[in-house]
XYZ file of C-alpha atoms in Angstrom:
634
model
C -11.201 -27.171 18.356
C -13.778 -29.464 19.965
C -11.781 -29.398 23.216
C -12.008 -25.590 23.290
C -15.744 -25.669 22.590
C -16.322 -28.216 25.373
C -14.239 -26.112 27.773
C -16.242 -22.995 26.942
C -19.492 -24.908 27.372
C -18.284 -26.329 30.695
C -17.497 -22.841 31.978
C -20.780 -21.526 30.490
C -18.886 -18.789 28.675
C -21.249 -18.859 25.702
C -24.039 -18.150 28.163
C -22.012 -15.357 29.770
C -21.520 -13.756 26.357
C -25.219 -12.869 26.303
C -24.890 -11.542 29.860
C -21.995 -9.361 28.725
C -23.949 -7.775 25.870
C -26.950 -7.030 28.097
C -24.859 -5.503 30.879
C -22.698 -3.556 28.431
C -25.764 -1.939 26.874
C -27.174 -1.158 30.314
C -23.853 0.439 31.321
C -23.978 2.711 28.270
C -27.464 3.831 29.266
C -26.382 4.284 32.889
C -23.433 6.432 31.798
C -25.844 8.736 29.996
C -28.109 8.803 33.051
C -25.148 9.814 35.208
C -24.197 12.539 32.732
C -27.661 14.098 32.516
C -29.040 13.414 36.032
C -26.489 11.981 38.475
C -23.788 14.626 38.399
C -26.101 17.642 37.933
C -27.787 16.694 41.225
C -24.371 16.343 42.896
C -23.473 19.860 41.713
C -26.852 21.195 42.843
C -26.423 19.771 46.358
C -22.899 21.103 46.657
C -23.915 24.568 45.448
C -26.834 24.557 47.884
C -24.442 23.741 50.718
C -22.360 26.723 49.642
C -25.387 29.025 49.596
C -26.483 27.938 53.072
C -23.037 28.456 54.579
C -21.906 31.431 52.521
C -18.997 29.340 51.185
C -19.201 29.102 47.410
C -15.977 27.162 47.042
C -14.270 24.192 48.670
C -10.704 24.411 49.956
C -8.850 23.027 52.978
C -9.827 26.137 54.928
C -13.517 26.071 53.959
C -13.669 22.336 54.661
C -12.731 23.090 58.253
C -15.493 25.715 58.430
C -18.059 23.368 56.866
C -17.175 20.694 59.416
C -18.405 23.059 62.127
C -21.650 23.963 60.329
C -24.609 21.597 61.035
C -26.469 22.614 57.854
C -23.418 21.964 55.695
C -22.863 18.582 57.349
C -26.505 17.631 56.748
C -26.295 18.577 53.071
C -22.990 16.722 52.646
C -24.566 13.654 54.291
C -27.419 13.955 51.771
C -24.823 14.157 49.011
C -23.171 10.955 50.249
C -26.585 9.289 50.407
C -27.320 10.347 46.828
C -24.014 8.909 45.616
C -24.848 5.610 47.301
C -28.374 5.520 45.858
C -27.214 6.321 42.340
C -24.497 3.666 42.405
C -27.152 1.263 43.728
C -29.039 1.773 40.457
C -25.983 0.519 38.589
C -25.156 -2.481 40.785
C -28.800 -3.524 41.191
C -29.426 -3.232 37.454
C -26.409 -5.384 36.639
C -27.314 -8.053 39.207
C -30.909 -8.173 38.003
C -29.884 -8.585 34.373
C -27.329 -11.282 35.142
C -29.441 -13.498 37.375
C -32.759 -13.179 35.572
C -31.052 -14.109 32.342
C -29.003 -16.876 33.949
C -31.992 -18.678 35.457
C -34.345 -17.982 32.572
C -36.816 -15.950 34.613
C -39.270 -13.633 32.935
C -38.114 -10.026 33.018
C -39.749 -7.044 31.430
C -39.017 -3.364 31.893
C -41.562 -3.027 34.716
C -40.028 -5.879 36.752
C -36.538 -4.566 35.992
C -37.348 -1.110 37.401
C -39.178 -2.647 40.379
C -36.073 -4.649 41.321
C -33.910 -1.524 41.191
C -36.427 0.491 43.224
C -36.575 -2.279 45.835
C -32.791 -2.152 46.269
C -32.828 1.649 46.459
C -35.291 1.419 49.354
C -33.287 -1.333 51.061
C -29.978 0.530 50.995
C -31.362 3.587 52.829
C -32.577 1.417 55.721
C -30.491 2.246 58.833
C -29.071 -1.284 59.114
C -27.861 -1.109 55.496
C -26.301 2.377 55.534
C -22.755 0.915 55.891
C -23.274 -0.489 52.396
C -23.379 3.070 51.066
C -19.957 3.799 52.567
C -18.685 0.525 51.116
C -19.726 1.226 47.530
C -18.816 4.928 47.612
C -15.302 4.431 49.046
C -13.892 0.905 48.765
C -15.453 0.237 45.368
C -13.582 3.029 43.507
C -10.467 2.892 45.724
C -9.747 -0.655 44.589
C -10.005 0.305 40.921
C -13.323 -1.530 40.476
C -14.786 1.838 39.696
C -18.433 2.576 39.162
C -19.394 4.191 35.878
C -20.726 7.057 38.002
C -17.917 8.147 40.310
C -14.923 6.531 38.620
C -11.674 5.556 40.272
C -10.395 7.429 43.317
C -6.732 8.275 42.804
C -4.383 9.280 45.586
C -3.073 12.804 44.816
C 0.554 12.887 43.710
C 1.551 15.356 46.441
C 0.281 12.882 49.060
C 2.358 10.074 47.533
C 5.415 12.335 47.425
C 4.897 13.221 51.080
C 4.550 9.556 52.012
C 7.764 8.723 50.188
C 9.792 11.181 52.237
C 9.738 9.100 55.449
C 10.087 5.357 55.933
C 7.484 5.317 58.706
C 4.943 6.882 56.314
C 5.767 4.278 53.671
C 5.257 1.421 56.141
C 1.948 2.839 57.412
C 0.773 3.388 53.829
C 1.669 -0.165 52.769
C -0.021 -1.675 55.832
C -3.160 0.390 55.191
C -3.137 -0.497 51.494
C -2.793 -4.232 52.182
C -5.597 -4.004 54.749
C -7.927 -2.265 52.272
C -7.113 -4.799 49.550
C -7.877 -7.626 51.968
C -11.053 -5.932 53.195
C -12.360 -5.442 49.672
C -11.321 -8.660 47.943
C -11.819 -10.710 51.093
C -15.478 -9.637 50.946
C -15.818 -9.142 47.188
C -19.037 -11.155 47.091
C -20.873 -8.771 49.410
C -22.460 -7.224 46.301
C -24.024 -10.515 45.242
C -25.133 -11.378 48.775
C -26.658 -7.936 49.309
C -28.193 -7.154 45.920
C -29.070 -10.639 44.708
C -29.733 -12.682 47.841
C -31.336 -9.618 49.487
C -29.369 -10.119 52.718
C -28.887 -7.177 55.144
C -25.412 -5.652 55.242
C -24.019 -7.623 58.195
C -25.381 -10.935 56.922
C -24.102 -10.146 53.422
C -20.689 -9.365 54.922
C -20.592 -12.735 56.705
C -21.978 -14.565 53.679
C -19.269 -13.105 51.448
C -16.559 -14.215 53.877
C -18.079 -17.702 53.985
C -18.161 -18.008 50.190
C -14.568 -16.853 49.622
C -13.009 -18.874 52.447
C -9.988 -20.728 51.064
C -10.303 -19.007 47.670
C -8.984 -15.504 48.389
C -5.652 -15.595 46.543
C -7.128 -17.314 43.506
C -10.008 -14.839 43.408
C -7.683 -11.860 43.736
C -5.567 -13.214 40.860
C -8.673 -13.570 38.658
C -9.742 -9.955 39.231
C -6.194 -8.700 38.774
C -6.002 -10.536 35.456
C -9.280 -9.048 34.222
C -8.183 -5.541 35.191
C -4.851 -6.073 33.456
C -6.504 -7.280 30.253
C -8.847 -4.266 30.159
C -5.921 -1.883 30.700
C -3.876 -3.609 27.998
C -6.737 -3.448 25.501
C -7.366 0.213 26.289
C -3.784 1.294 25.644
C -3.487 -1.057 22.696
C -6.563 0.466 21.076
C -5.248 3.956 21.811
C -1.926 3.142 20.160
C -3.694 1.725 17.094
C -5.857 4.832 16.771
C -2.862 7.161 16.908
C -1.050 4.907 14.464
C -4.029 5.131 12.109
C -4.116 8.901 12.561
C -0.411 9.317 11.822
C -0.342 7.003 8.814
C -3.491 8.488 7.270
C -2.381 12.085 7.750
C 0.950 11.491 6.027
C -0.914 10.249 2.933
C -2.599 13.630 2.416
C -0.589 16.123 0.409
C -2.648 19.098 1.549
C -4.793 19.955 4.515
C -8.489 20.054 3.719
C -11.927 19.477 5.238
C -11.705 15.695 4.785
C -8.460 15.463 6.735
C -9.694 17.836 9.430
C -12.885 15.812 9.930
C -10.889 12.573 10.045
C -8.525 13.968 12.685
C -11.473 15.248 14.739
C -13.236 11.877 14.692
C -10.057 9.953 15.505
C -9.227 12.213 18.442
C -12.786 11.902 19.763
C -12.549 8.115 19.548
C -9.256 8.224 21.435
C -10.827 10.433 24.117
C -13.773 8.025 24.419
C -11.530 5.012 25.005
C -11.097 5.591 28.781
C -14.888 5.835 29.155
C -15.444 2.689 27.115
C -12.726 0.762 28.959
C -14.316 1.830 32.249
C -17.690 0.470 31.131
C -16.165 -2.797 29.918
C -14.138 -3.075 33.137
C -17.231 -2.688 35.333
C -19.134 -5.193 33.196
C -16.389 -7.829 33.389
C -15.921 -7.158 37.112
C -19.508 -8.131 37.904
C -19.600 -10.979 35.388
C -16.577 -12.559 37.065
C -17.976 -11.829 40.514
C -21.306 -13.574 39.880
C -19.645 -16.467 38.053
C -17.232 -17.152 40.935
C -19.983 -16.704 43.529
C -22.146 -19.368 41.895
C -19.153 -21.660 41.366
C -17.817 -21.417 44.929
C -21.297 -21.797 46.424
C -21.873 -24.948 44.356
C -18.497 -26.394 45.370
C -19.304 -25.850 49.045
C -22.886 -27.033 48.734
C -24.211 -23.680 49.928
C -27.825 -22.733 49.262
C -28.361 -19.526 47.250
C -31.549 -17.939 48.570
C -32.979 -16.392 45.409
C -32.648 -19.564 43.353
C -35.679 -20.900 45.241
C -37.996 -18.018 44.343
C -41.194 -18.936 42.576
C -41.388 -17.591 39.061
C -43.503 -17.969 36.028
C -42.202 -20.354 33.441
C -39.578 -18.752 31.216
C -41.060 -16.826 28.320
C -39.959 -13.841 26.291
C -36.513 -13.755 27.840
C -35.612 -10.156 28.579
C -32.865 -8.350 26.710
C -32.298 -4.630 26.661
C -31.383 -4.955 23.022
C -34.903 -6.176 22.290
C -36.498 -2.896 23.361
C -36.475 -0.847 20.118
C -37.335 2.504 21.702
C -34.755 2.032 24.459
C -32.100 0.963 21.987
C -32.807 3.826 19.602
C -32.829 6.424 22.388
C -29.477 5.354 23.826
C -27.916 5.118 20.365
C -29.128 8.582 19.326
C -27.791 10.191 22.507
C -24.410 8.494 22.079
C -24.200 9.623 18.450
C -25.094 13.198 19.413
C -22.433 13.280 22.139
C -19.852 11.836 19.753
C -20.761 14.391 17.085
C -20.591 17.244 19.597
C -17.073 16.395 20.765
C -15.859 15.771 17.209
C -17.279 19.136 16.128
C -15.586 20.846 19.093
C -12.224 19.426 18.007
C -12.938 20.495 14.426
C -13.615 24.068 15.600
C -10.268 23.992 17.404
C -8.520 24.078 14.040
C -7.813 27.142 11.960
C -8.392 27.301 8.158
C -4.837 26.063 7.494
C -5.537 22.898 9.451
C -3.522 23.758 12.512
C -4.459 22.323 15.873
C -4.713 25.162 18.398
C -2.986 24.771 21.764
C -2.116 27.382 24.356
C 1.567 27.467 25.257
C 2.003 26.946 29.008
C 4.795 28.027 31.319
C 7.090 25.316 32.692
C 7.879 25.768 36.383
C 10.756 23.760 37.841
C 9.660 22.433 41.258
C 11.736 23.287 44.361
C 14.503 24.835 42.323
C 15.627 22.344 39.699
C 13.188 19.513 40.258
C 14.742 16.104 40.785
C 18.154 17.371 39.655
C 20.333 18.383 42.586
C 19.533 19.519 46.098
C 16.125 21.172 46.339
C 15.834 24.900 47.058
C 19.499 25.644 46.421
C 21.249 27.953 43.973
C 22.935 25.068 42.037
C 19.536 23.447 41.439
C 18.093 26.787 40.313
C 20.975 27.145 37.847
C 20.060 23.706 36.543
C 16.506 24.959 35.935
C 17.948 27.890 33.980
C 20.043 25.512 31.848
C 17.017 23.310 31.246
C 15.165 26.316 29.858
C 12.398 26.454 32.470
C 10.299 29.622 32.488
C 10.023 29.697 36.282
C 11.731 28.076 39.218
C 9.512 27.405 42.232
C 11.126 28.004 45.620
C 9.875 27.775 49.219
C 10.717 30.477 51.755
C 10.623 30.645 55.552
C 11.796 32.995 58.291
C 14.767 32.273 60.529
C 14.857 33.118 64.222
C 16.541 36.451 63.397
C 13.927 37.285 60.726
C 15.919 36.471 57.575
C 14.120 34.890 54.614
C 15.755 31.582 53.621
C 14.815 28.734 51.300
C 13.335 25.603 52.888
C 10.358 23.461 51.997
C 9.958 21.804 55.407
C 9.467 23.594 58.706
C 11.944 21.093 60.182
C 15.160 20.704 58.177
C 15.970 17.144 59.292
C 14.882 15.527 55.996
C 17.222 17.609 53.835
C 20.073 18.558 56.173
C 20.077 15.773 58.750
C 19.712 18.230 61.642
C 16.535 17.945 63.703
C 15.606 21.612 64.064
C 12.890 24.086 63.082
C 13.907 26.856 60.686
C 12.325 29.519 62.883
C 14.411 28.299 65.842
C 17.725 28.760 64.016
C 19.646 31.965 63.317
C 20.986 32.687 59.845
C 24.542 31.828 60.924
C 23.297 28.451 62.192
C 21.352 27.813 58.993
C 24.422 28.590 56.888
C 26.317 25.747 58.570
C 23.782 23.196 57.333
C 24.312 21.063 54.224
C 21.164 21.345 52.088
C 22.353 18.338 50.038
C 22.867 15.998 53.002
C 19.870 13.873 51.993
C 21.434 13.066 48.621
C 23.827 10.184 48.130
C 27.355 11.636 48.192
C 25.829 15.108 48.341
C 28.558 17.748 48.445
C 28.189 20.602 50.897
C 25.616 23.034 49.557
C 24.559 25.965 51.732
C 20.953 26.916 52.363
C 20.510 30.175 50.413
C 18.720 33.318 51.491
C 16.005 34.765 49.270
C 18.213 37.815 48.727
C 20.988 35.606 47.315
C 18.522 33.887 44.989
C 17.093 37.182 43.728
C 20.583 38.416 42.897
C 21.533 35.152 41.153
C 18.398 34.893 39.014
C 17.603 38.461 37.962
C 16.825 38.578 34.221
C 17.687 34.856 33.917
C 14.557 33.067 35.100
C 11.253 34.022 36.710
C 10.551 33.080 40.314
C 7.529 31.365 41.826
C 8.057 32.226 45.495
C 5.924 30.131 47.837
C 5.404 31.626 51.282
C 5.477 28.929 53.949
C 4.610 30.340 57.337
C 2.798 29.529 60.532
C -0.167 31.764 61.347
C 1.853 34.071 63.578
C 4.548 34.465 60.886
C 2.329 35.253 57.890
C 2.459 39.043 58.074
C 6.172 39.277 58.830
C 7.241 36.853 56.097
C 4.905 38.410 53.516
C 6.277 41.867 54.266
C 9.894 40.664 54.007
C 9.275 38.956 50.648
C 7.551 42.002 49.138
C 10.304 44.273 50.475
C 13.082 42.163 48.901
C 11.304 41.956 45.546
C 10.890 45.738 45.506
C 14.521 46.232 46.521
C 15.766 44.226 43.533
C 13.164 45.764 41.172
C 11.924 42.460 39.829
C 8.173 42.756 40.401
C 7.491 41.640 36.816
C 9.708 38.585 37.314
C 7.952 37.153 40.372
C 4.826 35.192 41.223
C 4.177 35.008 44.970
C 2.069 32.039 46.072
C 0.937 30.376 49.273
C -1.392 27.705 50.589
C -2.381 30.299 53.198
C -4.955 32.682 51.685
C -4.164 35.361 54.267
C -0.554 35.435 53.046
C -1.680 35.842 49.432
C -4.031 38.687 50.314
C -1.369 40.337 52.494
C 1.082 40.373 49.573
C -1.541 41.885 47.265
C -2.372 44.572 49.830
C 1.317 45.495 50.128
C 1.884 45.653 46.365
C -1.102 45.371 44.030
C 1.205 45.046 41.005
C 2.667 41.767 42.246
C 1.211 38.636 40.667
C -0.229 36.359 43.354
C -1.228 32.703 43.398
C -3.334 30.615 45.766
C -2.282 26.962 46.198
C -5.220 24.583 46.558
C -4.639 20.892 47.389
C -8.448 20.523 47.315
C -10.725 22.672 45.172
C -14.387 22.672 44.233
C -17.022 25.282 43.502
C -16.674 28.953 42.559
C -13.027 29.335 43.551
C -12.632 32.189 41.078
C -14.686 34.393 43.397
C -11.769 34.440 45.860
C -10.374 38.001 45.843
C -6.748 39.115 45.318
C -5.750 35.946 43.445
C -4.352 36.044 39.891
C -3.239 32.420 39.596
C -4.833 29.285 41.019
C -2.263 26.547 41.638
C -4.253 23.320 41.678
C -3.357 19.713 42.425
C -3.621 17.768 39.176
C -6.572 15.625 40.324
C -8.828 18.702 40.356
C -7.965 20.159 36.941
C -10.281 19.659 33.963
C -10.648 21.328 30.583
C -13.930 22.938 31.650
C -12.333 24.396 34.796
C -9.503 25.891 32.719
C -12.062 27.429 30.357
C -13.974 28.931 33.309
C -10.760 30.401 34.718
C -9.879 32.068 31.440
C -13.366 33.557 31.161
C -12.726 35.157 34.564
C -9.244 36.301 33.428
C -7.543 33.967 35.894
C -4.662 31.556 35.276
C -4.373 27.877 36.170
C -1.093 26.286 37.215
C -1.149 22.554 37.897
C 1.165 20.669 40.267
C 3.096 18.399 40.526
C 3.092 16.816 37.043
C 5.897 14.322 36.455
C 4.775 11.965 33.694
C 4.422 12.568 29.977
C 0.816 11.359 29.694
C -0.408 13.841 32.310
C 1.665 16.634 30.773
C 0.085 16.036 27.377
C -3.377 16.092 28.922
C -2.836 19.418 30.674
C -1.277 21.020 27.611
C -4.390 20.006 25.680
C -6.537 21.504 28.434
C -4.791 24.832 27.890
C -3.401 25.336 31.407
C -1.174 28.363 31.918
C 1.596 26.608 33.818
C 2.872 23.137 34.688
C 4.903 22.688 37.863
C 7.162 19.662 37.507
C 10.139 17.886 39.015
C 11.117 17.055 35.424
C 11.247 20.426 33.639
C 13.246 19.037 30.689
C 10.502 16.526 29.974
C 7.810 19.193 30.363
C 9.638 21.426 27.869
C 9.983 18.538 25.423
C 6.293 17.696 25.641
C 5.367 21.367 25.271
C 7.123 21.443 21.916
C 4.305 19.220 20.612
C 1.675 21.652 21.829
C 2.941 25.039 20.741
C 0.213 27.543 19.971
C -0.015 26.219 16.387
C 1.090 22.746 15.367
C 0.433 21.699 11.746
C -1.741 18.611 11.536
C 0.930 16.588 9.741
C 3.578 17.391 12.336
C 1.076 16.863 15.137
C 0.181 13.390 13.867
C 3.787 12.388 13.262
C 4.748 13.455 16.767
C 1.786 11.695 18.306
C 2.789 8.557 16.418
C 6.413 8.823 17.443
C 5.765 9.452 21.115
C 2.845 7.113 21.703
C 4.161 4.132 19.747
C 7.892 4.379 19.348
C 8.301 6.160 22.665
C 11.963 6.854 21.899
C 12.869 10.504 21.626
C 16.274 12.117 21.493
C 16.667 15.863 21.479
C 19.713 18.020 21.034
C 19.917 21.038 23.274
C 21.880 24.015 21.984
C 25.022 25.270 23.689
C 23.517 28.639 24.535
C 20.599 27.110 26.315
C 20.564 23.489 27.151
C 22.870 20.553 27.693
C 23.182 17.836 25.088
C 20.635 15.247 26.008
C 20.509 11.525 26.167
C 17.555 9.570 24.835
C 14.333 9.760 26.744
C 12.128 6.693 27.061
C 8.539 7.979 26.915
C 7.204 4.958 28.708
C 9.489 5.592 31.699
């Protein structure tokens, strides 16, 4: 035991424990500040940009228009500046707390705020503006996310696109390795800039000097810390759901006590990602400052701020020692916790049922991962799986026939390097749509007419129009004409990433349900005319956005969702449709979130899926194949 105590004393971990508590409390306060001030100002700036340009929503198309508008660019630059300044408050506050406490300097609230204000002024100096880009981009990209902007995740559709070509994979890996090296190879730039008060370029060089010869070891340390935080987060989540399941099964009847308990437990589970984020940021900077001091001492390097003249230590500062501050933060946290618990409580009916909206399951590109995409066999697989819709992509051939193809060039799927619109139907029919699969048997590329005939009254169709600008009108007209010919207007949803195509379809047949596909979305997208369904990339979907859509009588479909955790989240949000390459899994997960799930069953299922993770389901002969076990953690 004495050996452990001596080791902890040698590493000054007892001392760092006090640092951790101070920074953790500051992070809680900062999170509240971001909630009430930081993000409202971000929304205000974005909305103002929309007002000035007449663009109240953000899509790929409006982004291109904004890029040509000087006023919009100026406002967006101001937005970037605000993000940098607000994150500066966090980093500066943490650095101030750590080093004042570590060296025993006097620190009161006035000095604390002065230090933060000084750094806010420094970072907007022209020579330090690159630091804003650093903390707004690299910081969250590397998972060392700020409590303000969180982690930046690469959209799933981008990753899927990268995975389709080896050259994309190589470029992505090279870029990723470069960014990891750039960030962790200069990880100490935060200490050099915010603590030693060095300008950006000097801080950059100083960081490189400190980490020289220590890069791999340092990277391993940070990786370990991130892994521990992730493990604790999911471990705590599993324990909470275990507690929920075991407690619920004790109750014989549903009553107010059980409902309140479930509400509180679910709120705690929802708060875990926020708490793990705060702890992760705290540990990130604790480790950073510890290693900076250690490496500098080993190399005999002089740390500038250690030489500053200060009063003798007295009344060592601790945020926990400010009663008013502590009470204010605690009250706000309790109120937020109570609000979310009460919201969950209201989401139950008098019989204790948890309310969830049943969403449509849309099988992506025909049958998802099963079989050759955009072919009749894969669509039949979607029917067997029990999907509500099958999503297909359509293009025009050279002789103006509508065929199924996701890519403009069919080389990836058929092996032939040719554009669809440069091939006649007879040439297309010679292609093997399953050529990209291992041992893929010859499967013809189907026409839309063949698909309509094969699917009528069996499964609904999500028909995505893929066309170049000069093909939009012709393809839209052909699709509407074929749907009318087969009298399946109520069985089809016509979507496109091209807004003009969507509006063309609606103008040709107002009864047809239309959807607008948005890889990027922000702002008042529900003001866009002639759109019934908004198909959004999963990164941009939130519970509040779904609620707004439903208030405007619009539907939200989310794509492409392929893991059980994300599926559960979107079912809880109440989305109207989930587009997935794994429709069987989406259907299984939906069974937990039917419009009314009794609390007992809900808890048992949550326990089974989150902890045991081993589900087997039997599919009936009239609908679905007999299934093998599914590993939820897969």
